[in-house]
PDB file of C-alpha atoms in Angstrom:
ATOM      1  CA  ILE A   1       8.708  14.257   8.060  1.00 58.00           C
ATOM      2  CA  ALA A   2       8.926  10.530   7.399  1.00 67.00           C
ATOM      3  CA  GLY A   3       9.303   9.378   3.847  1.00 92.00           C
ATOM      4  CA  ILE A   4      11.657   9.395   0.897  1.00 96.00           C
ATOM      5  CA  THR A   5      13.698  12.331  -0.302  1.00 96.00           C
ATOM      6  CA  GLN A   6      15.383  12.626  -3.679  1.00 97.00           C
ATOM      7  CA  ALA A   7      17.969  15.086  -4.924  1.00 97.00           C
ATOM      8  CA  PRO A   8      18.270  16.981  -7.125  1.00 97.00           C
ATOM      9  CA  THR A   9      14.698  17.871  -8.085  1.00 96.00           C
ATOM     10  CA  SER A  10      15.807  18.418 -11.656  1.00 97.00           C
ATOM     11  CA  GLN A  11      19.026  18.494 -13.620  1.00 97.00           C
ATOM     12  CA  ILE A  12      20.239  19.271 -17.115  1.00 97.00           C
ATOM     13  CA  LEU A  13      23.305  17.212 -17.929  1.00 96.00           C
ATOM     14  CA  ALA A  14      25.638  17.157 -20.907  1.00 97.00           C
ATOM     15  CA  ALA A  15      26.020  13.814 -22.643  1.00 98.00           C
ATOM     16  CA  GLY A  16      29.069  11.915 -21.457  1.00 97.00           C
ATOM     17  CA  ARG A  17      29.012  13.401 -17.969  1.00 97.00           C
ATOM     18  CA  ARG A  18      28.701  11.372 -14.786  1.00 97.00           C
ATOM     19  CA  MET A  19      25.739  11.965 -12.485  1.00 97.00           C
ATOM     20  CA  THR A  20      24.545  10.520  -9.190  1.00 98.00           C
ATOM     21  CA  LEU A  21      20.906  10.768  -8.166  1.00 98.00           C
ATOM     22  CA  ARG A  22      20.462  10.613  -4.418  1.00 98.00           C
ATOM     23  CA  CYS A  23      17.733   8.841  -2.489  1.00 98.00           C
ATOM     24  CA  THR A  24      17.251   8.654   1.267  1.00 98.00           C
ATOM     25  CA  GLN A  25      14.459   7.042   3.283  1.00 97.00           C
ATOM     26  CA  ASP A  26      13.810   7.296   7.013  1.00 95.00           C
ATOM     27  CA  MET A  27      11.262   4.527   7.366  1.00 93.00           C
ATOM     28  CA  ARG A  28      13.885   1.814   8.026  1.00 93.00           C
ATOM     29  CA  HIS A  29      12.543  -0.101   5.040  1.00 92.00           C
ATOM     30  CA  ASN A  30      14.549  -3.098   3.933  1.00 92.00           C
ATOM     31  CA  ALA A  31      13.942  -2.836   0.197  1.00 92.00           C
ATOM     32  CA  MET A  32      14.619   0.081  -2.139  1.00 94.00           C
ATOM     33  CA  TYR A  33      14.055   0.568  -5.857  1.00 95.00           C
ATOM     34  CA  TRP A  34      14.851   2.903  -8.727  1.00 97.00           C
ATOM     35  CA  TYR A  35      12.379   3.428 -11.582  1.00 97.00           C
ATOM     36  CA  ARG A  36      12.291   5.613 -14.639  1.00 97.00           C
ATOM     37  CA  GLN A  37       9.034   6.986 -15.979  1.00 96.00           C
ATOM     38  CA  ASP A  38       8.670   7.588 -19.690  1.00 93.00           C
ATOM     39  CA  LEU A  39       5.546   8.622 -21.569  1.00 87.00           C
ATOM     40  CA  GLY A  40       3.644   5.625 -22.885  1.00 85.00           C
ATOM     41  CA  LEU A  41       5.844   3.163 -21.011  1.00 88.00           C
ATOM     42  CA  GLY A  42       4.805   3.660 -17.405  1.00 90.00           C
ATOM     43  CA  LEU A  43       7.397   3.059 -14.691  1.00 94.00           C
ATOM     44  CA  ARG A  44      10.198   0.622 -15.395  1.00 94.00           C
ATOM     45  CA  LEU A  45      12.452  -0.866 -12.740  1.00 93.00           C
ATOM     46  CA  ILE A  46      16.146  -0.037 -13.164  1.00 96.00           C
ATOM     47  CA  HIS A  47      17.767  -1.575 -10.080  1.00 96.00           C
ATOM     48  CA  TYR A  48      16.630  -2.735  -6.682  1.00 93.00           C
ATOM     49  CA  SER A  49      18.039  -3.687  -3.301  1.00 94.00           C
ATOM     50  CA  ASN A  50      16.290  -6.176  -1.020  1.00 90.00           C
ATOM     51  CA  THR A  51      18.466  -5.269   1.954  1.00 92.00           C
ATOM     52  CA  ALA A  52      21.571  -3.247   2.778  1.00 95.00           C
ATOM     53  CA  GLY A  53      24.617  -4.700   1.084  1.00 95.00           C
ATOM     54  CA  THR A  54      22.743  -6.361  -1.798  1.00 94.00           C
ATOM     55  CA  THR A  55      21.561  -5.074  -5.171  1.00 95.00           C
ATOM     56  CA  GLY A  56      19.899  -6.555  -8.234  1.00 93.00           C
ATOM     57  CA  LYS A  57      19.096  -5.655 -11.818  1.00 93.00           C
ATOM     58  CA  GLY A  58      15.632  -4.686 -12.904  1.00 91.00           C
ATOM     59  CA  GLU A  59      14.058  -4.366 -16.307  1.00 90.00           C
ATOM     60  CA  VAL A  60      16.311  -1.619 -17.756  1.00 95.00           C
ATOM     61  CA  PRO A  61      19.656  -1.664 -15.894  1.00 97.00           C
ATOM     62  CA  ASP A  62      22.065  -0.819 -18.727  1.00 97.00           C
ATOM     63  CA  GLY A  63      23.962   2.429 -18.217  1.00 97.00           C
ATOM     64  CA  TYR A  64      23.090   2.627 -14.518  1.00 98.00           C
ATOM     65  CA  SER A  65      24.698   1.404 -11.305  1.00 98.00           C
ATOM     66  CA  VAL A  66      23.596   1.436  -7.676  1.00 98.00           C
ATOM     67  CA  SER A  67      25.029   0.784  -4.237  1.00 97.00           C
ATOM     68  CA  ARG A  68      23.433   0.125  -0.856  1.00 97.00           C
ATOM     69  CA  ALA A  69      26.007   0.766   1.829  1.00 97.00           C
ATOM     70  CA  ASN A  70      23.367   1.277   4.531  1.00 97.00           C
ATOM     71  CA  THR A  71      19.606   0.954   5.061  1.00 96.00           C
ATOM     72  CA  ASP A  72      18.726   4.581   4.386  1.00 97.00           C
ATOM     73  CA  ASP A  73      20.575   5.505   1.190  1.00 98.00           C
ATOM     74  CA  PHE A  74      20.315   4.134  -2.337  1.00 98.00           C
ATOM     75  CA  PRO A  75      22.157   6.310  -4.886  1.00 98.00           C
ATOM     76  CA  LEU A  76      21.775   5.775  -8.637  1.00 98.00           C
ATOM     77  CA  THR A  77      24.760   6.601 -10.852  1.00 98.00           C
ATOM     78  CA  LEU A  78      24.891   7.274 -14.565  1.00 98.00           C
ATOM     79  CA  ALA A  79      28.553   6.735 -15.450  1.00 96.00           C
ATOM     80  CA  SER A  80      28.376   8.410 -18.858  1.00 97.00           C
ATOM     81  CA  ALA A  81      24.975   9.935 -19.575  1.00 97.00           C
ATOM     82  CA  VAL A  82      23.286   9.568 -22.968  1.00 98.00           C
ATOM     83  CA  PRO A  83      20.216  11.426 -24.311  1.00 97.00           C
ATOM     84  CA  SER A  84      18.057   8.275 -24.058  1.00 97.00           C
ATOM     85  CA  GLN A  85      18.454   8.531 -20.281  1.00 98.00           C
ATOM     86  CA  THR A  86      16.362  11.684 -20.293  1.00 98.00           C
ATOM     87  CA  SER A  87      13.507  10.727 -18.003  1.00 97.00           C
ATOM     88  CA  VAL A  88      11.881  11.221 -14.627  1.00 97.00           C
ATOM     89  CA  TYR A  89      13.508   9.010 -12.011  1.00 98.00           C
ATOM     90  CA  PHE A  90      11.673   7.753  -8.955  1.00 97.00           C
ATOM     91  CA  CYS A  91      13.138   6.091  -5.908  1.00 97.00           C
ATOM     92  CA  ALA A  92      10.881   3.860  -3.822  1.00 95.00           C
ATOM     93  CA  SER A  93      11.074   1.702  -0.730  1.00 93.00           C
ATOM     94  CA  SER A  94       9.077  -1.082   0.882  1.00 90.00           C
ATOM     95  CA  ALA A  95       9.165  -2.711   4.282  1.00 86.00           C
ATOM     96  CA  SER A  96       9.670  -6.135   2.807  1.00 76.00           C
ATOM     97  CA  PRO A  97      10.827  -7.274  -0.633  1.00 68.00           C
ATOM     98  CA  ALA A  98       9.194 -10.633  -0.273  1.00 57.00           C
ATOM     99  CA  GLY A  99       5.628  -9.867  -1.249  1.00 53.00           C
ATOM    100  CA  GLY A 100       2.650 -10.526   0.964  1.00 53.00           C
ATOM    101  CA  ASP A 101       1.040  -7.664   2.812  1.00 55.00           C
ATOM    102  CA  ASN A 102       4.246  -5.644   2.963  1.00 54.00           C
ATOM    103  CA  TYR A 103       4.642  -5.268  -0.797  1.00 69.00           C
ATOM    104  CA  GLU A 104       3.401  -1.651  -0.836  1.00 82.00           C
ATOM    105  CA  GLN A 105       6.065   0.645  -2.174  1.00 88.00           C
ATOM    106  CA  TYR A 106       6.441   4.278  -1.125  1.00 91.00           C
ATOM    107  CA  PHE A 107       7.768   6.672  -3.736  1.00 95.00           C
ATOM    108  CA  GLY A 108       9.889   9.792  -3.579  1.00 96.00           C
ATOM    109  CA  PRO A 109       8.946  12.985  -5.455  1.00 96.00           C
ATOM    110  CA  GLY A 110      11.181  12.195  -8.428  1.00 97.00           C
ATOM    111  CA  THR A 111      14.152  13.712 -10.244  1.00 98.00           C
ATOM    112  CA  ARG A 112      13.635  15.134 -13.717  1.00 97.00           C
ATOM    113  CA  LEU A 113      16.811  14.546 -15.718  1.00 98.00           C
ATOM    114  CA  THR A 114      17.505  15.973 -19.161  1.00 97.00           C
ATOM    115  CA  VAL A 115      20.591  14.772 -21.024  1.00 97.00           C
ATOM    116  CA  THR A 116      21.585  17.059 -23.891  1.00 96.00           C
TER     117      THR A 116
ATOM    118  CA  ASP B   1       6.821  -7.213 -24.044  1.00 71.00           C
ATOM    119  CA  GLN B   2       4.369  -5.383 -21.799  1.00 80.00           C
ATOM    120  CA  GLN B   3       3.164  -7.792 -19.108  1.00 91.00           C
ATOM    121  CA  VAL B   4       0.758  -5.250 -17.620  1.00 95.00           C
ATOM    122  CA  LYS B   5      -1.256  -3.183 -20.068  1.00 95.00           C
ATOM    123  CA  GLN B   6      -3.494  -0.178 -19.670  1.00 96.00           C
ATOM    124  CA  ASN B   7      -4.898   0.330 -23.134  1.00 92.00           C
ATOM    125  CA  SER B   8      -6.671   3.615 -22.452  1.00 95.00           C
ATOM    126  CA  PRO B   9      -4.206   6.511 -22.138  1.00 94.00           C
ATOM    127  CA  SER B  10      -6.945   8.843 -20.926  1.00 96.00           C
ATOM    128  CA  LEU B  11     -10.475   8.898 -19.519  1.00 97.00           C
ATOM    129  CA  SER B  12     -12.835  11.801 -18.949  1.00 98.00           C
ATOM    130  CA  VAL B  13     -15.750  11.524 -16.511  1.00 98.00           C
ATOM    131  CA  GLN B  14     -18.344  13.894 -15.096  1.00 98.00           C
ATOM    132  CA  GLU B  15     -18.212  14.646 -11.379  1.00 98.00           C
ATOM    133  CA  GLY B  16     -20.479  12.309  -9.412  1.00 97.00           C
ATOM    134  CA  ARG B  17     -20.416   9.569 -12.032  1.00 98.00           C
ATOM    135  CA  ILE B  18     -18.478   6.321 -11.975  1.00 98.00           C
ATOM    136  CA  SER B  19     -14.918   6.112 -13.276  1.00 98.00           C
ATOM    137  CA  ILE B  20     -13.770   2.691 -14.492  1.00 98.00           C
ATOM    138  CA  LEU B  21     -10.095   2.169 -15.209  1.00 98.00           C
ATOM    139  CA  ASN B  22      -9.036  -1.076 -16.831  1.00 98.00           C
ATOM    140  CA  CYS B  23      -5.892  -3.170 -16.778  1.00 98.00           C
ATOM    141  CA  ASP B  24      -4.931  -6.427 -18.504  1.00 97.00           C
ATOM    142  CA  TYR B  25      -2.024  -8.708 -17.706  1.00 97.00           C
ATOM    143  CA  THR B  26      -0.339 -11.676 -19.301  1.00 95.00           C
ATOM    144  CA  ASN B  27       1.633 -13.380 -16.524  1.00 91.00           C
ATOM    145  CA  SER B  28      -0.385 -15.860 -14.467  1.00 91.00           C
ATOM    146  CA  MET B  29       2.363 -15.855 -11.794  1.00 89.00           C
ATOM    147  CA  PHE B  30       1.414 -12.377 -10.529  1.00 90.00           C
ATOM    148  CA  ASP B  31       0.294 -12.707  -6.901  1.00 86.00           C
ATOM    149  CA  TYR B  32      -0.789  -9.163  -5.968  1.00 90.00           C
ATOM    150  CA  PHE B  33      -2.242  -6.337  -8.001  1.00 93.00           C
ATOM    151  CA  LEU B  34      -2.065  -2.701  -6.980  1.00 93.00           C
ATOM    152  CA  TRP B  35      -3.304   0.657  -8.149  1.00 96.00           C
ATOM    153  CA  TYR B  36      -1.194   3.760  -7.702  1.00 96.00           C
ATOM    154  CA  LYS B  37      -2.290   7.360  -8.197  1.00 97.00           C
ATOM    155  CA  LYS B  38       0.064  10.053  -9.430  1.00 96.00           C
ATOM    156  CA  TYR B  39      -0.342  13.816  -9.429  1.00 95.00           C
ATOM    157  CA  PRO B  40       1.938  15.994 -11.594  1.00 91.00           C
ATOM    158  CA  ALA B  41       5.384  16.639 -10.093  1.00 89.00           C
ATOM    159  CA  GLU B  42       4.802  14.084  -7.333  1.00 93.00           C
ATOM    160  CA  GLY B  43       5.688  10.442  -6.853  1.00 95.00           C
ATOM    161  CA  PRO B  44       3.029   7.746  -7.202  1.00 95.00           C
ATOM    162  CA  THR B  45       1.037   6.960  -4.064  1.00 94.00           C
ATOM    163  CA  PHE B  46      -0.533   3.640  -3.209  1.00 92.00           C
ATOM    164  CA  LEU B  47      -4.312   3.550  -3.578  1.00 95.00           C
ATOM    165  CA  ILE B  48      -5.678   0.030  -3.267  1.00 94.00           C
ATOM    166  CA  SER B  49      -4.618  -3.558  -3.855  1.00 92.00           C
ATOM    167  CA  ILE B  50      -6.010  -7.043  -4.287  1.00 93.00           C
ATOM    168  CA  SER B  51      -4.564 -10.478  -3.737  1.00 91.00           C
ATOM    169  CA  SER B  52      -4.759 -12.946  -6.608  1.00 90.00           C
ATOM    170  CA  ILE B  53      -6.902 -15.219  -4.402  1.00 92.00           C
ATOM    171  CA  LYS B  54      -9.675 -12.612  -4.169  1.00 94.00           C
ATOM    172  CA  ASP B  55     -11.988 -11.120  -6.753  1.00 95.00           C
ATOM    173  CA  LYS B  56     -12.961  -7.864  -5.069  1.00 97.00           C
ATOM    174  CA  ASN B  57     -11.545  -5.366  -2.605  1.00 96.00           C
ATOM    175  CA  GLU B  58     -13.273  -2.199  -1.500  1.00 97.00           C
ATOM    176  CA  ASP B  59     -11.983   0.892   0.282  1.00 96.00           C
ATOM    177  CA  GLY B  60     -14.408   3.775   0.519  1.00 97.00           C
ATOM    178  CA  ARG B  61     -15.124   5.117  -2.961  1.00 98.00           C
ATOM    179  CA  PHE B  62     -12.566   2.795  -4.532  1.00 98.00           C
ATOM    180  CA  THR B  63     -13.206  -0.810  -5.520  1.00 98.00           C
ATOM    181  CA  VAL B  64     -10.884  -3.112  -7.401  1.00 98.00           C
ATOM    182  CA  PHE B  65     -12.207  -6.153  -9.243  1.00 98.00           C
ATOM    183  CA  LEU B  66     -10.066  -9.045 -10.410  1.00 97.00           C
ATOM    184  CA  ASN B  67     -11.090 -11.523 -13.113  1.00 97.00           C
ATOM    185  CA  LYS B  68      -8.324 -14.121 -13.167  1.00 95.00           C
ATOM    186  CA  SER B  69      -9.759 -16.167 -16.005  1.00 95.00           C
ATOM    187  CA  ALA B  70      -9.728 -13.080 -18.231  1.00 96.00           C
ATOM    188  CA  LYS B  71      -6.456 -11.759 -16.715  1.00 96.00           C
ATOM    189  CA  HIS B  72      -8.208  -8.452 -16.208  1.00 97.00           C
ATOM    190  CA  LEU B  73      -8.639  -6.051 -13.331  1.00 96.00           C
ATOM    191  CA  SER B  74     -10.485  -2.803 -13.002  1.00 98.00           C
ATOM    192  CA  LEU B  75     -10.646   0.111 -10.595  1.00 98.00           C
ATOM    193  CA  HIS B  76     -14.033   1.679  -9.940  1.00 98.00           C
ATOM    194  CA  ILE B  77     -14.308   5.122  -8.377  1.00 98.00           C
ATOM    195  CA  VAL B  78     -17.791   6.060  -7.204  1.00 98.00           C
ATOM    196  CA  PRO B  79     -18.681   8.887  -7.025  1.00 98.00           C
ATOM    197  CA  SER B  80     -15.870  10.538  -8.959  1.00 98.00           C
ATOM    198  CA  GLN B  81     -14.587  13.867  -7.649  1.00 98.00           C
ATOM    199  CA  PRO B  82     -12.444  16.548  -9.330  1.00 97.00           C
ATOM    200  CA  GLY B  83      -9.639  15.742  -6.847  1.00 96.00           C
ATOM    201  CA  ASP B  84      -9.487  12.261  -8.351  1.00 98.00           C
ATOM    202  CA  SER B  85      -8.034  13.742 -11.548  1.00 98.00           C
ATOM    203  CA  ALA B  86      -4.591  12.142 -11.825  1.00 97.00           C
ATOM    204  CA  VAL B  87      -2.688   9.427 -13.656  1.00 97.00           C
ATOM    205  CA  TYR B  88      -3.558   5.939 -12.401  1.00 98.00           C
ATOM    206  CA  PHE B  89      -1.061   3.119 -12.722  1.00 96.00           C
ATOM    207  CA  CYS B  90      -1.958  -0.519 -12.468  1.00 96.00           C
ATOM    208  CA  ALA B  91       0.855  -2.717 -11.124  1.00 94.00           C
ATOM    209  CA  ALA B  92       1.396  -6.387 -10.411  1.00 93.00           C
ATOM    210  CA  THR B  93       3.888  -8.215  -8.243  1.00 88.00           C
ATOM    211  CA  LEU B  94       5.775 -11.387  -8.909  1.00 79.00           C
ATOM    212  CA  PRO B  95       6.837 -13.584  -5.980  1.00 73.00           C
ATOM    213  CA  GLY B  96       9.830 -11.695  -4.567  1.00 69.00           C
ATOM    214  CA  GLY B  97       7.968  -8.392  -4.570  1.00 68.00           C
ATOM    215  CA  LYS B  98       9.083  -6.706  -7.786  1.00 79.00           C
ATOM    216  CA  LEU B  99       6.427  -4.435  -9.253  1.00 86.00           C
ATOM    217  CA  ILE B 100       5.565  -4.438 -12.949  1.00 90.00           C
ATOM    218  CA  PHE B 101       3.676  -1.291 -13.966  1.00 93.00           C
ATOM    219  CA  GLY B 102       1.248  -0.545 -16.736  1.00 95.00           C
ATOM    220  CA  GLN B 103       1.561   2.536 -18.914  1.00 95.00           C
ATOM    221  CA  GLY B 104      -0.915   4.598 -16.899  1.00 96.00           C
ATOM    222  CA  THR B 105      -4.326   6.132 -17.590  1.00 97.00           C
ATOM    223  CA  GLU B 106      -4.900   9.840 -17.113  1.00 97.00           C
ATOM    224  CA  LEU B 107      -8.278  10.434 -15.468  1.00 98.00           C
ATOM    225  CA  SER B 108      -9.947  13.799 -15.772  1.00 98.00           C
ATOM    226  CA  VAL B 109     -13.027  14.411 -13.620  1.00 98.00           C
ATOM    227  CA  LYS B 110     -14.946  17.447 -14.821  1.00 96.00           C
ATOM    228  CA  PRO B 111     -17.122  19.520 -12.455  1.00 92.00           C
TER     229      PRO B 111
END
């Protein structure tokens, strides 16, 4: 089934631990994104990648890192988790990062992360 | 500083009536506006969009209106159905394609 997969579905993590959220798309989209969703704040962009080999910072990048070694995968790493990183994380992709008619982003099902 | 604002956290509408979801923005550089729909435990899905050079776009029961002078857009759903109950996010793109989302409005359509 074409689309975006995320793993794990949910995770409880002790503060200070390292965690990598996985994201894979099979649509051969150039651009990929990571968002966090928090009540009352909507979705906020953490990091993005316009094409394999490049990454950029979004609105709330602190405490997170990403890599884009190939077109399909875009993992998000929390080097040392803190309770304020408790959130629902969504990965998304789009055919083109450059706007125009290809701006539509497709979202994965999300990862619910709780940092205790 | 919230560049895209949805001031109503929730909206309740009777089945068959019109649902109107509102969104305000502050950045005049936004070039596309989109509405996403989100069910619980799922990712957002694209619903409808409008270019900043247009003032209306229609797709079946869904119509989006853009008032650039007021920096306001709205999503109309007519007629509303119980399956439309979800959280609706307004979003806007800056040149370069990054999406800026509003806080979301939870729509409840009652039978």
